[in-house]
PDB file of C-alpha atoms in Angstrom:
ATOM      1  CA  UNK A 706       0.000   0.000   0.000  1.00 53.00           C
ATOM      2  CA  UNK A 707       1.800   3.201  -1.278  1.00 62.00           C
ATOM      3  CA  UNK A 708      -0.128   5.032   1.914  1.00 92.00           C
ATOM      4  CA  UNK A 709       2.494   3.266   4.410  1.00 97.00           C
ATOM      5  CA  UNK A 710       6.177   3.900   3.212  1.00 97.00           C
ATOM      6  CA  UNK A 711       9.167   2.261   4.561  1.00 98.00           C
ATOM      7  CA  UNK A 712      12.785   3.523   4.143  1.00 97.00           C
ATOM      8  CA  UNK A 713      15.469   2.035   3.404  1.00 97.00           C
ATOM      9  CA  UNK A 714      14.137  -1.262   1.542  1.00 97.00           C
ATOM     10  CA  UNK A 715      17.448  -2.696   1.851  1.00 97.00           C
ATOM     11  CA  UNK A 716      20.166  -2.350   4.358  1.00 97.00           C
ATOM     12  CA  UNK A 717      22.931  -4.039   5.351  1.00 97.00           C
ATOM     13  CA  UNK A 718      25.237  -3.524   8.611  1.00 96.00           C
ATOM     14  CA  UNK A 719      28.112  -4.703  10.606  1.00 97.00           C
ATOM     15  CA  UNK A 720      27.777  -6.005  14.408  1.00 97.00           C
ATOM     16  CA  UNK A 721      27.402  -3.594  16.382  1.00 97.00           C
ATOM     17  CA  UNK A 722      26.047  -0.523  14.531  1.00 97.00           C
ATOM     18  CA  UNK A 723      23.329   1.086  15.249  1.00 96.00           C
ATOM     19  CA  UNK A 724      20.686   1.732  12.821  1.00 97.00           C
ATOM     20  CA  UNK A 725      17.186   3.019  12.421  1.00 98.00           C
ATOM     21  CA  UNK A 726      14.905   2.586   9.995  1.00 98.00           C
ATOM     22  CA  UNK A 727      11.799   4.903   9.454  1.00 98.00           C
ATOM     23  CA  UNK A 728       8.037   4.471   8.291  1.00 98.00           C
ATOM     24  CA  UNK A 729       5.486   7.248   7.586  1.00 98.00           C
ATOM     25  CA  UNK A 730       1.915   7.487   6.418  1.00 97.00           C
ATOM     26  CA  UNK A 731      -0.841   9.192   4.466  1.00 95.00           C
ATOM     27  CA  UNK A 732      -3.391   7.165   6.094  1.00 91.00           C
ATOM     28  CA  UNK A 733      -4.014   9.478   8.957  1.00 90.00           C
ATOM     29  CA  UNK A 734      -3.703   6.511  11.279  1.00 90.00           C
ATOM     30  CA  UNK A 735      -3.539   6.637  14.605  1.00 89.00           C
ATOM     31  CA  UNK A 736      -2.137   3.115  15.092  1.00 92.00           C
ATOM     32  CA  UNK A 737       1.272   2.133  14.171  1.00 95.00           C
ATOM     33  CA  UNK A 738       3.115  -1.279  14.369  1.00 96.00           C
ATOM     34  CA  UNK A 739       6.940  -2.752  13.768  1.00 97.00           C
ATOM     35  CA  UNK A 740       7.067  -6.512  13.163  1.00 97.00           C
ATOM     36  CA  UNK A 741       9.577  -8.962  12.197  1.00 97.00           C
ATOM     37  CA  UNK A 742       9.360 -11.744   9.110  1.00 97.00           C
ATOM     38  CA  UNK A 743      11.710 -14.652   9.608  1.00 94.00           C
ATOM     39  CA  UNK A 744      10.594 -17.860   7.605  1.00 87.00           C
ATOM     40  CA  UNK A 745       8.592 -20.071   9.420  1.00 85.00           C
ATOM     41  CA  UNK A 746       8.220 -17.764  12.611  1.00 87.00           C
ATOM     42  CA  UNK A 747       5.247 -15.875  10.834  1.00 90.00           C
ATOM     43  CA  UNK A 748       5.019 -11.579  11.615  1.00 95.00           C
ATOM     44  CA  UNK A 749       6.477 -11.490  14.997  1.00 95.00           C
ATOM     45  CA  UNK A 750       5.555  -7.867  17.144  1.00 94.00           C
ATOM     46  CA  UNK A 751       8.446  -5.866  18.470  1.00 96.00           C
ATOM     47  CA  UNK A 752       6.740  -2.551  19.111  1.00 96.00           C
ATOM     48  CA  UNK A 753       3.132  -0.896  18.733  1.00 94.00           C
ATOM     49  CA  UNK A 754       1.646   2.613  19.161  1.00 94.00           C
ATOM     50  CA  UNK A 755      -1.660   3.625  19.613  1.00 89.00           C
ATOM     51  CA  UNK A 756      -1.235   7.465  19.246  1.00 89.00           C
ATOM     52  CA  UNK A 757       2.042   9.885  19.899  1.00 90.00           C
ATOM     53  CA  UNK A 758       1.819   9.528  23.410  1.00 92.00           C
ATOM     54  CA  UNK A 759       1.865   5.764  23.423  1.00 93.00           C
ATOM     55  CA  UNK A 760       4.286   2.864  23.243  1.00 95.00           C
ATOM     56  CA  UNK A 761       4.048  -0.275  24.144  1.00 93.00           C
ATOM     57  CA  UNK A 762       6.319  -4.055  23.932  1.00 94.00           C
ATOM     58  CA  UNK A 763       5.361  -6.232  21.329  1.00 92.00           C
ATOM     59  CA  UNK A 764       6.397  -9.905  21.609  1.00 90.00           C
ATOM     60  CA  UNK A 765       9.811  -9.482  20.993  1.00 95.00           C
ATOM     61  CA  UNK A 766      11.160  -6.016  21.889  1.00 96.00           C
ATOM     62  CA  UNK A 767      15.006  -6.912  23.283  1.00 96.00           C
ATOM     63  CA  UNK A 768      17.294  -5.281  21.108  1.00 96.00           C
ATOM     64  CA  UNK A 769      15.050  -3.097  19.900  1.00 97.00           C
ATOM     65  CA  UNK A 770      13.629   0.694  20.520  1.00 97.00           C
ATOM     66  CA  UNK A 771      11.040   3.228  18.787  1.00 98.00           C
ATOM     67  CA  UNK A 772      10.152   6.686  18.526  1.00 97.00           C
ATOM     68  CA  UNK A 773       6.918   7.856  17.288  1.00 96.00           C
ATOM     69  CA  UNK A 774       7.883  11.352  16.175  1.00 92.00           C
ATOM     70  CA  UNK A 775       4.271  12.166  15.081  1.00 94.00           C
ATOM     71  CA  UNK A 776       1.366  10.770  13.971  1.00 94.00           C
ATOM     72  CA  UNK A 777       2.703   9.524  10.792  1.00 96.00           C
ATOM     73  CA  UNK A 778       6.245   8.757  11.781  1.00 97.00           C
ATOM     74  CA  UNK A 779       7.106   5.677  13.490  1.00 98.00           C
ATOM     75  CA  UNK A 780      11.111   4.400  13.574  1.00 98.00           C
ATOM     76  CA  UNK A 781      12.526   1.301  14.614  1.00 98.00           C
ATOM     77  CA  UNK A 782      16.136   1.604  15.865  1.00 98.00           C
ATOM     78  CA  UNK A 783      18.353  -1.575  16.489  1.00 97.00           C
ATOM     79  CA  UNK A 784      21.188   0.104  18.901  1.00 92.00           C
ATOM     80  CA  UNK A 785      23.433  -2.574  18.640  1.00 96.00           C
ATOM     81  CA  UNK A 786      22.845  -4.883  15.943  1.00 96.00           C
ATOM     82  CA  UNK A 787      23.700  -8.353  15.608  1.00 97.00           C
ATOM     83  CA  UNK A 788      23.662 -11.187  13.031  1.00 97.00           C
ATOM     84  CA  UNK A 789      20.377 -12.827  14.785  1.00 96.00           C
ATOM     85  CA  UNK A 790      18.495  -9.183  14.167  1.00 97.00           C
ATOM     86  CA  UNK A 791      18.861 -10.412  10.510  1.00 97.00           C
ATOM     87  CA  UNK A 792      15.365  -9.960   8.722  1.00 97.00           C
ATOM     88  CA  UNK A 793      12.256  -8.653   6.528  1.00 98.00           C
ATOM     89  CA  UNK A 794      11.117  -5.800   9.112  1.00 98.00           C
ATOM     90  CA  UNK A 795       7.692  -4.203   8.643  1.00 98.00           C
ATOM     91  CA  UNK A 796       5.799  -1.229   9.425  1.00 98.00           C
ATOM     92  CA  UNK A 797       1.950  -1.531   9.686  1.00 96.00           C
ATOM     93  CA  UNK A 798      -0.442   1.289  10.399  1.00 94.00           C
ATOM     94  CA  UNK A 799      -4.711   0.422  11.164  1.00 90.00           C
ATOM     95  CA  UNK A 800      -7.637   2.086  12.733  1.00 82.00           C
ATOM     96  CA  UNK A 801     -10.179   0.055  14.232  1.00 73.00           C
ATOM     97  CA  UNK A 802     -13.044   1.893  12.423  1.00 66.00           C
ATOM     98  CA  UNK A 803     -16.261   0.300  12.696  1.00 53.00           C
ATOM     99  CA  UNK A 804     -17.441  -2.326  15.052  1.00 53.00           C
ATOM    100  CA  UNK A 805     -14.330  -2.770  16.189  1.00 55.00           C
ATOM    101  CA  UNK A 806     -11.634  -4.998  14.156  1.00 64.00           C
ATOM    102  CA  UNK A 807      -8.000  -3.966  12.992  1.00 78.00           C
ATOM    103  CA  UNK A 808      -7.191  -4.093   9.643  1.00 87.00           C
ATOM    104  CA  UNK A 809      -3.542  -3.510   8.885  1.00 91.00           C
ATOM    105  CA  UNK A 810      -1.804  -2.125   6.421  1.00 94.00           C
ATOM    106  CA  UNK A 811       1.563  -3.086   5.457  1.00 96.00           C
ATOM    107  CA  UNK A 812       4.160  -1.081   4.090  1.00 97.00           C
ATOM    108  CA  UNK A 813       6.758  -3.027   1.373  1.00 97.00           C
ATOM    109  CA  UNK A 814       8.952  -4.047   4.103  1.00 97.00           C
ATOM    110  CA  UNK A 815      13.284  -3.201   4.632  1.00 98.00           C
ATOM    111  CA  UNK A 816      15.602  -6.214   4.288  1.00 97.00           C
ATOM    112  CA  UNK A 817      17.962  -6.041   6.731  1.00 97.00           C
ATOM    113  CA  UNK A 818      21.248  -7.979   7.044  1.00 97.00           C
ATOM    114  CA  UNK A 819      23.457  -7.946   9.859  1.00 97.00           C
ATOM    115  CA  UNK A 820      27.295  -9.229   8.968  1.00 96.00           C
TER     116      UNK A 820
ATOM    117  CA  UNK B  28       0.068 -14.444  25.953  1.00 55.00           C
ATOM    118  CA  UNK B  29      -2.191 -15.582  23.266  1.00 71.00           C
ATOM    119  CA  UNK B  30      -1.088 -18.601  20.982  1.00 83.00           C
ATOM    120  CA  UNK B  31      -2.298 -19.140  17.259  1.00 92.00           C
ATOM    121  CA  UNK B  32      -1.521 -22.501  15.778  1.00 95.00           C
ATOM    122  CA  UNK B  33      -1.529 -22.731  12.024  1.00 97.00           C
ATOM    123  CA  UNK B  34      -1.567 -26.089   9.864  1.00 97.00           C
ATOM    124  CA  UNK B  35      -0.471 -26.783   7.797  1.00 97.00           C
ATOM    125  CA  UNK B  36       2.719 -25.372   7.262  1.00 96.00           C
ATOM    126  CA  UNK B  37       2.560 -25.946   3.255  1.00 97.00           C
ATOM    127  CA  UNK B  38       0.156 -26.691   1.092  1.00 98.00           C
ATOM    128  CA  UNK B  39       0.348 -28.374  -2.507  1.00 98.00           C
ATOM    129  CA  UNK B  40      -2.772 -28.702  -4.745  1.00 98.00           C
ATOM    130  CA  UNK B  41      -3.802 -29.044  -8.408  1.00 98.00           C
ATOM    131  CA  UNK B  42      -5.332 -25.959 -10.037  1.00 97.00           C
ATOM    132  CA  UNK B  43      -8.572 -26.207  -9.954  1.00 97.00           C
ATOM    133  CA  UNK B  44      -8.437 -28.233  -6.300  1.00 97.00           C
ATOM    134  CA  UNK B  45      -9.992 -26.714  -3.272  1.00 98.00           C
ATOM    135  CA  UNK B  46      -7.434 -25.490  -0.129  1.00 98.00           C
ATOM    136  CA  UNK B  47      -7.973 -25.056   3.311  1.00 98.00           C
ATOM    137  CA  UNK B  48      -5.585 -23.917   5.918  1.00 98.00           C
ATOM    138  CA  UNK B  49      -6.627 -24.337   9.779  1.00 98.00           C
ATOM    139  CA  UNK B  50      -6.315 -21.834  13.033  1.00 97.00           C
ATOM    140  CA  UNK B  51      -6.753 -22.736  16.352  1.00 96.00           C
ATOM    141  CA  UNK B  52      -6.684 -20.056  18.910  1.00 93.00           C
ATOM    142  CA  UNK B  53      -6.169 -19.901  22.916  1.00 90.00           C
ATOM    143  CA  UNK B  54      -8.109 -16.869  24.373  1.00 86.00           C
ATOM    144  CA  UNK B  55     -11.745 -17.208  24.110  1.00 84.00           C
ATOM    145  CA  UNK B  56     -12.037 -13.619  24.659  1.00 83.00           C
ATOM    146  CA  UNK B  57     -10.949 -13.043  21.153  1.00 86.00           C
ATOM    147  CA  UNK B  58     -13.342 -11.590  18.730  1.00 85.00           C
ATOM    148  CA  UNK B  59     -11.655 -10.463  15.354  1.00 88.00           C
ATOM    149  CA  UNK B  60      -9.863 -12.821  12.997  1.00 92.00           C
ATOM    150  CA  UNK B  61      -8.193 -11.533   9.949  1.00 94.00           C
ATOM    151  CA  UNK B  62      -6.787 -13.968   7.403  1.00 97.00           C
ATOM    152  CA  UNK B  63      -3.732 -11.947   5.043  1.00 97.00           C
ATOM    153  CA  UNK B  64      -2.002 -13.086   1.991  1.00 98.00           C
ATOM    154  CA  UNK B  65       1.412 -12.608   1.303  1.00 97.00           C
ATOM    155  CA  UNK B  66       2.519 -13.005  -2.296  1.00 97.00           C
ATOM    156  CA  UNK B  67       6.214 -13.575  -2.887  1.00 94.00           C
ATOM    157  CA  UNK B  68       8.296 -10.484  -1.983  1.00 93.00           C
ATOM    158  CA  UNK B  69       4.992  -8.551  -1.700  1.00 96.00           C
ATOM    159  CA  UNK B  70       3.826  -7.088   1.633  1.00 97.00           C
ATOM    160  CA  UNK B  71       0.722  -9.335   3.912  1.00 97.00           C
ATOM    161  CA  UNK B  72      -2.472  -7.758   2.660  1.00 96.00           C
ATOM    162  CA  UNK B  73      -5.813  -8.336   4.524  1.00 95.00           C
ATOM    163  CA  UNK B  74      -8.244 -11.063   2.228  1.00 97.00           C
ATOM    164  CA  UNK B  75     -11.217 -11.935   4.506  1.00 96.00           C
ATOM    165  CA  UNK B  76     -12.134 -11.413   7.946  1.00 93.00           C
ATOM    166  CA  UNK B  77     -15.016 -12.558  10.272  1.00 92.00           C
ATOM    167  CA  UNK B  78     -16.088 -11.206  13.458  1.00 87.00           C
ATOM    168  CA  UNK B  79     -17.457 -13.879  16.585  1.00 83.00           C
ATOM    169  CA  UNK B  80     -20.858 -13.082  15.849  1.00 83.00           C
ATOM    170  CA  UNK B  81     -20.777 -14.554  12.240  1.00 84.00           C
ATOM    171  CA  UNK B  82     -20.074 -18.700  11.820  1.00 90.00           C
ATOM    172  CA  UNK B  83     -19.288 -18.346   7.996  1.00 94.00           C
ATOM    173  CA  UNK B  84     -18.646 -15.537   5.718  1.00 94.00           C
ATOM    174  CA  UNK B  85     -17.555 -15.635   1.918  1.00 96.00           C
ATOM    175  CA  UNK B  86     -16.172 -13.363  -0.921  1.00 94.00           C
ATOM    176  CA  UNK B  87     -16.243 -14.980  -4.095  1.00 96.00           C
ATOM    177  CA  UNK B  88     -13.979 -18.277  -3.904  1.00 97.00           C
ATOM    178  CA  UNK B  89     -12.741 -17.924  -0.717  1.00 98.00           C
ATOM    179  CA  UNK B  90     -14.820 -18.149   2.653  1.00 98.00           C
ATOM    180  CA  UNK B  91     -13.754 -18.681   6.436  1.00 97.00           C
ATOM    181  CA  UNK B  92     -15.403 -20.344   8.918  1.00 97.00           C
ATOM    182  CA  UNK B  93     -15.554 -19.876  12.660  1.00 95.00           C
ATOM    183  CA  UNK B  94     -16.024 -22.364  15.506  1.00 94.00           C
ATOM    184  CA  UNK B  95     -16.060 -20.346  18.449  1.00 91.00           C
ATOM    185  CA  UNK B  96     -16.834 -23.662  20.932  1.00 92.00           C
ATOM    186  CA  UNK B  97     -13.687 -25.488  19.585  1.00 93.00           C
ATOM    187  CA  UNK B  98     -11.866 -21.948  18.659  1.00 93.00           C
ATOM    188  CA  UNK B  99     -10.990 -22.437  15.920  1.00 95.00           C
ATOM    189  CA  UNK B 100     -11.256 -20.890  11.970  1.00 97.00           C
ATOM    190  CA  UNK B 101     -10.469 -22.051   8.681  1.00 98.00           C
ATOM    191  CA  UNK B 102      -9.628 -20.579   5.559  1.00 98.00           C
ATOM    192  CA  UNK B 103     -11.425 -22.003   2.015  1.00 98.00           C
ATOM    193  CA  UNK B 104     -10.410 -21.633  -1.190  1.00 98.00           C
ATOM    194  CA  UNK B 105     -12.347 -22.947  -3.687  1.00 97.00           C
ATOM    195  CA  UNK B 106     -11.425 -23.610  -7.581  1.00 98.00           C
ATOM    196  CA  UNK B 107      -7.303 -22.915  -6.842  1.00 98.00           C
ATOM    197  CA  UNK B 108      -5.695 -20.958  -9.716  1.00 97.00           C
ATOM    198  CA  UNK B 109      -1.973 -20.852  -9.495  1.00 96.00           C
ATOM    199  CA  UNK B 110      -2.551 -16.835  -8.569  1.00 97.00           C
ATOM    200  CA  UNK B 111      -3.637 -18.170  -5.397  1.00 98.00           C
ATOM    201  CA  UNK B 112       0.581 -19.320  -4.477  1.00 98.00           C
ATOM    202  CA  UNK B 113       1.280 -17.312  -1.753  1.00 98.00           C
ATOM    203  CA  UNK B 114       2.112 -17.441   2.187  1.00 97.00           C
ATOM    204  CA  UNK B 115      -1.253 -17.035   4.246  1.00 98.00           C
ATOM    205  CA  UNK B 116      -1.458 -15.852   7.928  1.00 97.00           C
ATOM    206  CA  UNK B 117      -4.111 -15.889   9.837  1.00 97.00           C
ATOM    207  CA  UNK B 118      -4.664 -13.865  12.996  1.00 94.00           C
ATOM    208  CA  UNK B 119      -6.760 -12.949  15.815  1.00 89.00           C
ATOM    209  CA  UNK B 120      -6.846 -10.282  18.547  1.00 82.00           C
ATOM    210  CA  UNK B 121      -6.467 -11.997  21.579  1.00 69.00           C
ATOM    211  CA  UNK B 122      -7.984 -10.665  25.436  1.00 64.00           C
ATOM    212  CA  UNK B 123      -8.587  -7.045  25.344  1.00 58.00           C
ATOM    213  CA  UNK B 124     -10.431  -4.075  23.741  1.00 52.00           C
ATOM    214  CA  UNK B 125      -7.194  -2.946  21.818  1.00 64.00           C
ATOM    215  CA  UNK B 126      -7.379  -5.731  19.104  1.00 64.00           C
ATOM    216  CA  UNK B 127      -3.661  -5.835  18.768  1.00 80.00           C
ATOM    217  CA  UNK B 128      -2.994  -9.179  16.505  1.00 88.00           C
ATOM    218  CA  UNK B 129      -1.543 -11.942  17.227  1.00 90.00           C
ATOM    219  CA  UNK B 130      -0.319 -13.858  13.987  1.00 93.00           C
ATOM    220  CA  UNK B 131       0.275 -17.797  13.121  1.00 94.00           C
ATOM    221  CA  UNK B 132       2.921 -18.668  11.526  1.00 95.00           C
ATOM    222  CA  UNK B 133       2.001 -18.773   7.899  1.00 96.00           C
ATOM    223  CA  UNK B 134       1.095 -21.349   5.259  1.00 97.00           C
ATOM    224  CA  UNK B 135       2.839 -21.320   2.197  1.00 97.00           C
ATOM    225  CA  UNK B 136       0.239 -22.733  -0.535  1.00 98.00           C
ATOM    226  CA  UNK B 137       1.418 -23.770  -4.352  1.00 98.00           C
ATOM    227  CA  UNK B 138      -1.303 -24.279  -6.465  1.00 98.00           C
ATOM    228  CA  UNK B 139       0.309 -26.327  -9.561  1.00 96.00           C
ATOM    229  CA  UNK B 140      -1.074 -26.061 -13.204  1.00 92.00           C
TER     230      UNK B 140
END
């Protein structure tokens, strides 16, 4: 969905580095989510936001912090990274509009690699 | 926390074949459940949901079903085309008002010509 942008699409990084990677959106969501892809482990939850003033663990938050810089901003920052942080990361925004339910949207997703 | 098991893990059939991919959930509190598609190197986009108040609900050639005594939902694709091959998660929303989603681990169908 072109409304949920993700940037970079690719990176790769040495042990140790810290990095951040950034979504926005056009939705005008309040919602905002970071997950993880590794095969066979499904879409894993590191961090969620329900508005600005929000954060919250996911599932798997070690290693990892956010900052929701406004609404439409949402970054993922890996202070330290190391090979195991390896991974297709994605940002997801939703609103749970109408009787309740949370669609997501997904942006493309940033391939990370940790050497 | 809340647990969704997903079977099976892949899932070969013959075009034109019928699919279905199973979900069992743990917290009977849960309410929502979203089933996504994920074609290869494309991003998980929502397909069908179904809310707790609804047993069955279909869109075309696909249809879910929900068994809220036994929790669990399936996922039903009728008359396969190989445009169906793709990874499919389903998901529900767990104990709470906040319907944060809980994901299984995926099903990666091939629907052969």
């Amino acid at each position: 969905d072109a409304d949920v942008t993700q940037t970079p699409r690719n990176r790769i990084t040495k042990t140790g580095k810290r990095i951040m990677l950034e979504c926005s959106q056009t939705k005008g969501h309040d919602r905002m989510y970071w997950y993880r892809q590794d095969p066979g482990l499904g879409l894993r939850l590191i961090y969620y936001s329900f508005d600005v003033k929000d954060i919250n663990k996911g599932e798997i938050s070690d290693g990892y912090s956010v900052s929701r810089q406004a609404q439409a901003k949402f970054s993922l920052s890996l202070e330290s990274a190391i090979p195991n942080q390896t991974a297709l990361y994605f940002c997801a925004t939703s609103d749970p509009g109408h009787g309740g339910g949370n669609i997501q949207y997904f942006g493309a997703g940033t391939r990370l690699s940790v050497l | 926390g809340e647990n969704v098991e997903q079977h099976p893990s892949t899932l070969s059939v013959q075009e034109g074949d019928s699919a279905v991919i199973k979900c069992t959930y743990s917290d009977s509190a849960s309410n929502y459940f979203p089933w996504y598609k994920q074609e290869l190197g494309k991003r998980p986009q929502l397909i069908i949901d179904i809310r707790s108040n609804v047993g069955e609900k279909k869109d075309q050639r696909i249809a879910v079903t929900l068994n809220k005594t036994a929790k669990h939902f399936s996922l039903h694709i009728t008359e396969t085309q190989p445009e169906d091959s793709a990874v499919y998660f389903c998901a529900d929303t767990g104990r709470g008002s906040n319907y944060k989603l809980t994901f299984g681990k995926g099903t990666l169908l091939t629907v052969n010509p």
